Amino acid sequence: MARKEFREAAAAFQQLVNKSPRNAVYLNKLGIAYHQMGEVGQALKCYKRAVKANPSYADAHNNIGTVWYQRKKYGKAIKAYKKAIAVRPEMAVLLMSGYASELRDAEAAAPGARNFLRKPFSREDLAAAIADVLPH
């Protein structure tokens, strides 16, 4: 997927999922490929299947939160992000929002975000926020 060949990646991960239908990593990667292609509904299904296959797979919980966040379902997003942090407390969470007027600081902090950036922001602001959330 690093080369942005998402259709090819989706096809490859679909083959892997067909062979190992309960492999949470394959399901999550298939979801990411769909997500990158803009097929958000299909991505969400994959992420949910990944969590069902492995409830302690934090990346899939995080990706579910991202889908809900994109859909402006902030309560559901927060719930998913909290699950991700519960199973992997060291997970660095940095929220960035283009919907600044719709998301209050308290809502952003609720899922355990260590930092919250409102768009637009500068490269310097982003660098500082990333440095803030990463382990020192």
mmCIF file with all atom_site columns, C-alpha atoms in Angstrom:
data_model
loop_
_atom_site.group_PDB
_atom_site.id
_atom_site.type_symbol
_atom_site.label_atom_id
_atom_site.label_alt_id
_atom_site.label_comp_id
_atom_site.label_asym_id
_atom_site.label_entity_id
_atom_site.label_seq_id
_atom_site.pdbx_PDB_ins_code
_atom_site.Cartn_x
_atom_site.Cartn_y
_atom_site.Cartn_z
_atom_site.occupancy
_atom_site.B_iso_or_equiv
_atom_site.pdbx_formal_charge
_atom_site.auth_seq_id
_atom_site.auth_comp_id
_atom_site.auth_asym_id
_atom_site.auth_atom_id
_atom_site.pdbx_PDB_model_num
ATOM 1   C CA . MET A 1 1   ? 0.000   0.000   0.000  1.00 0.00 ? 1   MET A CA 1
ATOM 2   C CA . ALA A 1 2   ? 2.991   2.282   0.344  1.00 0.00 ? 2   ALA A CA 1
ATOM 3   C CA . ARG A 1 3   ? 2.895   2.853   -3.423 1.00 0.00 ? 3   ARG A CA 1
ATOM 4   C CA . LYS A 1 4   ? -0.793  3.827   -3.244 1.00 0.00 ? 4   LYS A CA 1
ATOM 5   C CA . GLU A 1 5   ? -1.895  0.831   -5.271 1.00 0.00 ? 5   GLU A CA 1
ATOM 6   C CA . PHE A 1 6   ? -4.942  0.359   -3.098 1.00 0.00 ? 6   PHE A CA 1
ATOM 7   C CA . ARG A 1 7   ? -7.022  -1.745  -5.520 1.00 0.00 ? 7   ARG A CA 1
ATOM 8   C CA . GLU A 1 8   ? -4.158  -4.194  -5.904 1.00 0.00 ? 8   GLU A CA 1
ATOM 9   C CA . ALA A 1 9   ? -3.617  -4.207  -2.146 1.00 0.00 ? 9   ALA A CA 1
ATOM 10  C CA . ALA A 1 10  ? -7.319  -4.860  -1.532 1.00 0.00 ? 10  ALA A CA 1
ATOM 11  C CA . ALA A 1 11  ? -7.248  -7.783  -3.955 1.00 0.00 ? 11  ALA A CA 1
ATOM 12  C CA . ALA A 1 12  ? -4.142  -9.240  -2.305 1.00 0.00 ? 12  ALA A CA 1
ATOM 13  C CA . PHE A 1 13  ? -5.513  -8.856  1.230  1.00 0.00 ? 13  PHE A CA 1
ATOM 14  C CA . GLN A 1 14  ? -8.865  -10.288 0.107  1.00 0.00 ? 14  GLN A CA 1
ATOM 15  C CA . GLN A 1 15  ? -7.033  -13.420 -1.041 1.00 0.00 ? 15  GLN A CA 1
ATOM 16  C CA . LEU A 1 16  ? -5.301  -13.640 2.330  1.00 0.00 ? 16  LEU A CA 1
ATOM 17  C CA . VAL A 1 17  ? -8.619  -13.142 4.148  1.00 0.00 ? 17  VAL A CA 1
ATOM 18  C CA . ASN A 1 18  ? -10.182 -15.885 2.016  1.00 0.00 ? 18  ASN A CA 1
ATOM 19  C CA . LYS A 1 19  ? -7.445  -18.246 3.218  1.00 0.00 ? 19  LYS A CA 1
ATOM 20  C CA . SER A 1 20  ? -7.474  -17.001 6.846  1.00 0.00 ? 20  SER A CA 1
ATOM 21  C CA . PRO A 1 21  ? -10.888 -15.403 7.484  1.00 0.00 ? 21  PRO A CA 1
ATOM 22  C CA . ARG A 1 22  ? -10.223 -14.802 11.184 1.00 0.00 ? 22  ARG A CA 1
ATOM 23  C CA . ASN A 1 23  ? -6.841  -13.133 10.797 1.00 0.00 ? 23  ASN A CA 1
ATOM 24  C CA . ALA A 1 24  ? -7.354  -9.701  12.361 1.00 0.00 ? 24  ALA A CA 1
ATOM 25  C CA . VAL A 1 25  ? -4.261  -8.200  10.727 1.00 0.00 ? 25  VAL A CA 1
ATOM 26  C CA . TYR A 1 26  ? -5.379  -9.213  7.222  1.00 0.00 ? 26  TYR A CA 1
ATOM 27  C CA . LEU A 1 27  ? -8.912  -7.948  7.879  1.00 0.00 ? 27  LEU A CA 1
ATOM 28  C CA . ASN A 1 28  ? -7.611  -4.639  9.194  1.00 0.00 ? 28  ASN A CA 1
ATOM 29  C CA . LYS A 1 29  ? -5.237  -4.195  6.234  1.00 0.00 ? 29  LYS A CA 1
ATOM 30  C CA . LEU A 1 30  ? -8.095  -4.986  3.831  1.00 0.00 ? 30  LEU A CA 1
ATOM 31  C CA . GLY A 1 31  ? -10.124 -2.328  5.635  1.00 0.00 ? 31  GLY A CA 1
ATOM 32  C CA . ILE A 1 32  ? -7.318  0.192   5.260  1.00 0.00 ? 32  ILE A CA 1
ATOM 33  C CA . ALA A 1 33  ? -7.148  -0.477  1.517  1.00 0.00 ? 33  ALA A CA 1
ATOM 34  C CA . TYR A 1 34  ? -10.905 0.078   1.204  1.00 0.00 ? 34  TYR A CA 1
ATOM 35  C CA . HIS A 1 35  ? -10.673 3.171   3.387  1.00 0.00 ? 35  HIS A CA 1
ATOM 36  C CA . GLN A 1 36  ? -7.963  4.649   1.183  1.00 0.00 ? 36  GLN A CA 1
ATOM 37  C CA . MET A 1 37  ? -10.149 4.038   -1.875 1.00 0.00 ? 37  MET A CA 1
ATOM 38  C CA . GLY A 1 38  ? -13.002 5.922   -0.223 1.00 0.00 ? 38  GLY A CA 1
ATOM 39  C CA . GLU A 1 39  ? -15.082 2.797   0.364  1.00 0.00 ? 39  GLU A CA 1
ATOM 40  C CA . VAL A 1 40  ? -15.633 3.693   4.001  1.00 0.00 ? 40  VAL A CA 1
ATOM 41  C CA . GLY A 1 41  ? -18.616 1.403   4.585  1.00 0.00 ? 41  GLY A CA 1
ATOM 42  C CA . GLN A 1 42  ? -16.681 -1.601  3.339  1.00 0.00 ? 42  GLN A CA 1
ATOM 43  C CA . ALA A 1 43  ? -13.680 -0.537  5.419  1.00 0.00 ? 43  ALA A CA 1
ATOM 44  C CA . LEU A 1 44  ? -15.815 -0.341  8.562  1.00 0.00 ? 44  LEU A CA 1
ATOM 45  C CA . LYS A 1 45  ? -17.089 -3.880  7.964  1.00 0.00 ? 45  LYS A CA 1
ATOM 46  C CA . CYS A 1 46  ? -13.510 -5.137  7.721  1.00 0.00 ? 46  CYS A CA 1
ATOM 47  C CA . TYR A 1 47  ? -12.428 -3.293  10.861 1.00 0.00 ? 47  TYR A CA 1
ATOM 48  C CA . LYS A 1 48  ? -15.396 -4.703  12.779 1.00 0.00 ? 48  LYS A CA 1
ATOM 49  C CA . ARG A 1 49  ? -14.578 -8.211  11.581 1.00 0.00 ? 49  ARG A CA 1
ATOM 50  C CA . ALA A 1 50  ? -10.970 -7.681  12.713 1.00 0.00 ? 50  ALA A CA 1
ATOM 51  C CA . VAL A 1 51  ? -12.148 -6.686  16.192 1.00 0.00 ? 51  VAL A CA 1
ATOM 52  C CA . LYS A 1 52  ? -14.484 -9.659  16.321 1.00 0.00 ? 52  LYS A CA 1
ATOM 53  C CA . ALA A 1 53  ? -11.578 -11.937 15.364 1.00 0.00 ? 53  ALA A CA 1
ATOM 54  C CA . ASN A 1 54  ? -9.280  -10.332 17.933 1.00 0.00 ? 54  ASN A CA 1
ATOM 55  C CA . PRO A 1 55  ? -10.938 -7.992  20.465 1.00 0.00 ? 55  PRO A CA 1
ATOM 56  C CA . SER A 1 56  ? -7.526  -6.877  21.750 1.00 0.00 ? 56  SER A CA 1
ATOM 57  C CA . TYR A 1 57  ? -6.345  -5.624  18.342 1.00 0.00 ? 57  TYR A CA 1
ATOM 58  C CA . ALA A 1 58  ? -6.057  -1.903  19.090 1.00 0.00 ? 58  ALA A CA 1
ATOM 59  C CA . ASP A 1 59  ? -5.335  -0.802  15.513 1.00 0.00 ? 59  ASP A CA 1
ATOM 60  C CA . ALA A 1 60  ? -8.726  -2.043  14.309 1.00 0.00 ? 60  ALA A CA 1
ATOM 61  C CA . HIS A 1 61  ? -10.507 -0.283  17.200 1.00 0.00 ? 61  HIS A CA 1
ATOM 62  C CA . ASN A 1 62  ? -8.613  2.887   16.298 1.00 0.00 ? 62  ASN A CA 1
ATOM 63  C CA . ASN A 1 63  ? -9.614  2.581   12.649 1.00 0.00 ? 63  ASN A CA 1
ATOM 64  C CA . ILE A 1 64  ? -13.268 2.108   13.634 1.00 0.00 ? 64  ILE A CA 1
ATOM 65  C CA . GLY A 1 65  ? -12.948 5.346   15.586 1.00 0.00 ? 65  GLY A CA 1
ATOM 66  C CA . THR A 1 66  ? -11.521 7.084   12.540 1.00 0.00 ? 66  THR A CA 1
ATOM 67  C CA . VAL A 1 67  ? -14.500 6.027   10.408 1.00 0.00 ? 67  VAL A CA 1
ATOM 68  C CA . TRP A 1 68  ? -16.989 7.261   13.000 1.00 0.00 ? 68  TRP A CA 1
ATOM 69  C CA . TYR A 1 69  ? -15.025 10.495  13.359 1.00 0.00 ? 69  TYR A CA 1
ATOM 70  C CA . GLN A 1 70  ? -15.129 11.062  9.590  1.00 0.00 ? 70  GLN A CA 1
ATOM 71  C CA . ARG A 1 71  ? -18.874 10.501  9.685  1.00 0.00 ? 71  ARG A CA 1
ATOM 72  C CA . LYS A 1 72  ? -19.145 13.073  12.509 1.00 0.00 ? 72  LYS A CA 1
ATOM 73  C CA . LYS A 1 73  ? -20.427 10.404  14.911 1.00 0.00 ? 73  LYS A CA 1
ATOM 74  C CA . TYR A 1 74  ? -18.204 11.679  17.677 1.00 0.00 ? 74  TYR A CA 1
ATOM 75  C CA . GLY A 1 75  ? -19.738 9.635   20.489 1.00 0.00 ? 75  GLY A CA 1
ATOM 76  C CA . LYS A 1 76  ? -19.119 6.408   18.586 1.00 0.00 ? 76  LYS A CA 1
ATOM 77  C CA . ALA A 1 77  ? -15.628 7.579   17.638 1.00 0.00 ? 77  ALA A CA 1
ATOM 78  C CA . ILE A 1 78  ? -14.756 8.303   21.262 1.00 0.00 ? 78  ILE A CA 1
ATOM 79  C CA . LYS A 1 79  ? -16.046 4.886   22.320 1.00 0.00 ? 79  LYS A CA 1
ATOM 80  C CA . ALA A 1 80  ? -13.861 3.152   19.712 1.00 0.00 ? 80  ALA A CA 1
ATOM 81  C CA . TYR A 1 81  ? -10.796 5.240   20.601 1.00 0.00 ? 81  TYR A CA 1
ATOM 82  C CA . LYS A 1 82  ? -11.295 4.426   24.284 1.00 0.00 ? 82  LYS A CA 1
ATOM 83  C CA . LYS A 1 83  ? -11.348 0.716   23.430 1.00 0.00 ? 83  LYS A CA 1
ATOM 84  C CA . ALA A 1 84  ? -8.114  1.086   21.478 1.00 0.00 ? 84  ALA A CA 1
ATOM 85  C CA . ILE A 1 85  ? -6.435  2.820   24.395 1.00 0.00 ? 85  ILE A CA 1
ATOM 86  C CA . ALA A 1 86  ? -7.850  0.301   26.883 1.00 0.00 ? 86  ALA A CA 1
ATOM 87  C CA . VAL A 1 87  ? -6.207  -2.600  25.059 1.00 0.00 ? 87  VAL A CA 1
ATOM 88  C CA . ARG A 1 88  ? -3.016  -0.672  24.265 1.00 0.00 ? 88  ARG A CA 1
ATOM 89  C CA . PRO A 1 89  ? -2.572  2.131   26.815 1.00 0.00 ? 89  PRO A CA 1
ATOM 90  C CA . GLU A 1 90  ? 0.720   3.300   25.321 1.00 0.00 ? 90  GLU A CA 1
ATOM 91  C CA . MET A 1 91  ? -1.017  4.114   22.014 1.00 0.00 ? 91  MET A CA 1
ATOM 92  C CA . ALA A 1 92  ? -0.204  7.685   21.039 1.00 0.00 ? 92  ALA A CA 1
ATOM 93  C CA . VAL A 1 93  ? -3.369  9.557   20.091 1.00 0.00 ? 93  VAL A CA 1
ATOM 94  C CA . LEU A 1 94  ? -3.266  12.864  18.260 1.00 0.00 ? 94  LEU A CA 1
ATOM 95  C CA . LEU A 1 95  ? -6.576  14.200  16.948 1.00 0.00 ? 95  LEU A CA 1
ATOM 96  C CA . MET A 1 96  ? -6.728  16.679  14.087 1.00 0.00 ? 96  MET A CA 1
ATOM 97  C CA . SER A 1 97  ? -10.006 18.224  13.081 1.00 0.00 ? 97  SER A CA 1
ATOM 98  C CA . GLY A 1 98  ? -11.346 20.270  10.230 1.00 0.00 ? 98  GLY A CA 1
ATOM 99  C CA . TYR A 1 99  ? -14.609 20.376  12.154 1.00 0.00 ? 99  TYR A CA 1
ATOM 100 C CA . ALA A 1 100 ? -13.303 22.604  14.923 1.00 0.00 ? 100 ALA A CA 1
ATOM 101 C CA . SER A 1 101 ? -16.623 24.291  15.561 1.00 0.00 ? 101 SER A CA 1
ATOM 102 C CA . GLU A 1 102 ? -18.338 20.933  16.005 1.00 0.00 ? 102 GLU A CA 1
ATOM 103 C CA . LEU A 1 103 ? -15.852 19.260  18.351 1.00 0.00 ? 103 LEU A CA 1
ATOM 104 C CA . ARG A 1 104 ? -15.177 20.763  21.742 1.00 0.00 ? 104 ARG A CA 1
ATOM 105 C CA . ASP A 1 105 ? -11.833 20.393  23.498 1.00 0.00 ? 105 ASP A CA 1
ATOM 106 C CA . ALA A 1 106 ? -13.416 18.209  26.183 1.00 0.00 ? 106 ALA A CA 1
ATOM 107 C CA . GLU A 1 107 ? -14.769 15.840  23.523 1.00 0.00 ? 107 GLU A CA 1
ATOM 108 C CA . ALA A 1 108 ? -11.356 15.650  21.904 1.00 0.00 ? 108 ALA A CA 1
ATOM 109 C CA . ALA A 1 109 ? -9.671  14.861  25.214 1.00 0.00 ? 109 ALA A CA 1
ATOM 110 C CA . ALA A 1 110 ? -12.288 12.294  26.236 1.00 0.00 ? 110 ALA A CA 1
ATOM 111 C CA . PRO A 1 111 ? -10.903 9.350   24.267 1.00 0.00 ? 111 PRO A CA 1
ATOM 112 C CA . GLY A 1 112 ? -7.484  9.867   25.789 1.00 0.00 ? 112 GLY A CA 1
ATOM 113 C CA . ALA A 1 113 ? -6.011  12.062  23.103 1.00 0.00 ? 113 ALA A CA 1
ATOM 114 C CA . ARG A 1 114 ? -2.701  13.448  24.242 1.00 0.00 ? 114 ARG A CA 1
ATOM 115 C CA . ASN A 1 115 ? -3.031  16.406  21.911 1.00 0.00 ? 115 ASN A CA 1
ATOM 116 C CA . PHE A 1 116 ? -5.619  18.009  19.656 1.00 0.00 ? 116 PHE A CA 1
ATOM 117 C CA . LEU A 1 117 ? -4.934  20.183  16.613 1.00 0.00 ? 117 LEU A CA 1
ATOM 118 C CA . ARG A 1 118 ? -7.544  22.336  14.936 1.00 0.00 ? 118 ARG A CA 1
ATOM 119 C CA . LYS A 1 119 ? -7.144  22.923  11.213 1.00 0.00 ? 119 LYS A CA 1
ATOM 120 C CA . PRO A 1 120 ? -5.556  24.918  9.776  1.00 0.00 ? 120 PRO A CA 1
ATOM 121 C CA . PHE A 1 121 ? -2.250  24.413  11.562 1.00 0.00 ? 121 PHE A CA 1
ATOM 122 C CA . SER A 1 122 ? 1.365   24.981  10.615 1.00 0.00 ? 122 SER A CA 1
ATOM 123 C CA . ARG A 1 123 ? 4.053   22.362  10.075 1.00 0.00 ? 123 ARG A CA 1
ATOM 124 C CA . GLU A 1 124 ? 5.678   23.606  13.251 1.00 0.00 ? 124 GLU A CA 1
ATOM 125 C CA . ASP A 1 125 ? 2.446   23.068  15.203 1.00 0.00 ? 125 ASP A CA 1
ATOM 126 C CA . LEU A 1 126 ? 2.147   19.551  13.777 1.00 0.00 ? 126 LEU A CA 1
ATOM 127 C CA . ALA A 1 127 ? 5.776   18.734  14.582 1.00 0.00 ? 127 ALA A CA 1
ATOM 128 C CA . ALA A 1 128 ? 5.338   19.952  18.148 1.00 0.00 ? 128 ALA A CA 1
ATOM 129 C CA . ALA A 1 129 ? 2.120   17.947  18.580 1.00 0.00 ? 129 ALA A CA 1
ATOM 130 C CA . ILE A 1 130 ? 3.728   14.780  17.250 1.00 0.00 ? 130 ILE A CA 1
ATOM 131 C CA . ALA A 1 131 ? 6.720   15.253  19.539 1.00 0.00 ? 131 ALA A CA 1
ATOM 132 C CA . ASP A 1 132 ? 4.305   15.723  22.433 1.00 0.00 ? 132 ASP A CA 1
ATOM 133 C CA . VAL A 1 133 ? 2.450   12.426  21.902 1.00 0.00 ? 133 VAL A CA 1
ATOM 134 C CA . LEU A 1 134 ? 5.443   10.210  21.146 1.00 0.00 ? 134 LEU A CA 1
ATOM 135 C CA . PRO A 1 135 ? 7.313   8.546   24.010 1.00 0.00 ? 135 PRO A CA 1
ATOM 136 C CA . HIS A 1 136 ? 10.277  10.592  25.168 1.00 0.00 ? 136 HIS A CA 1
#
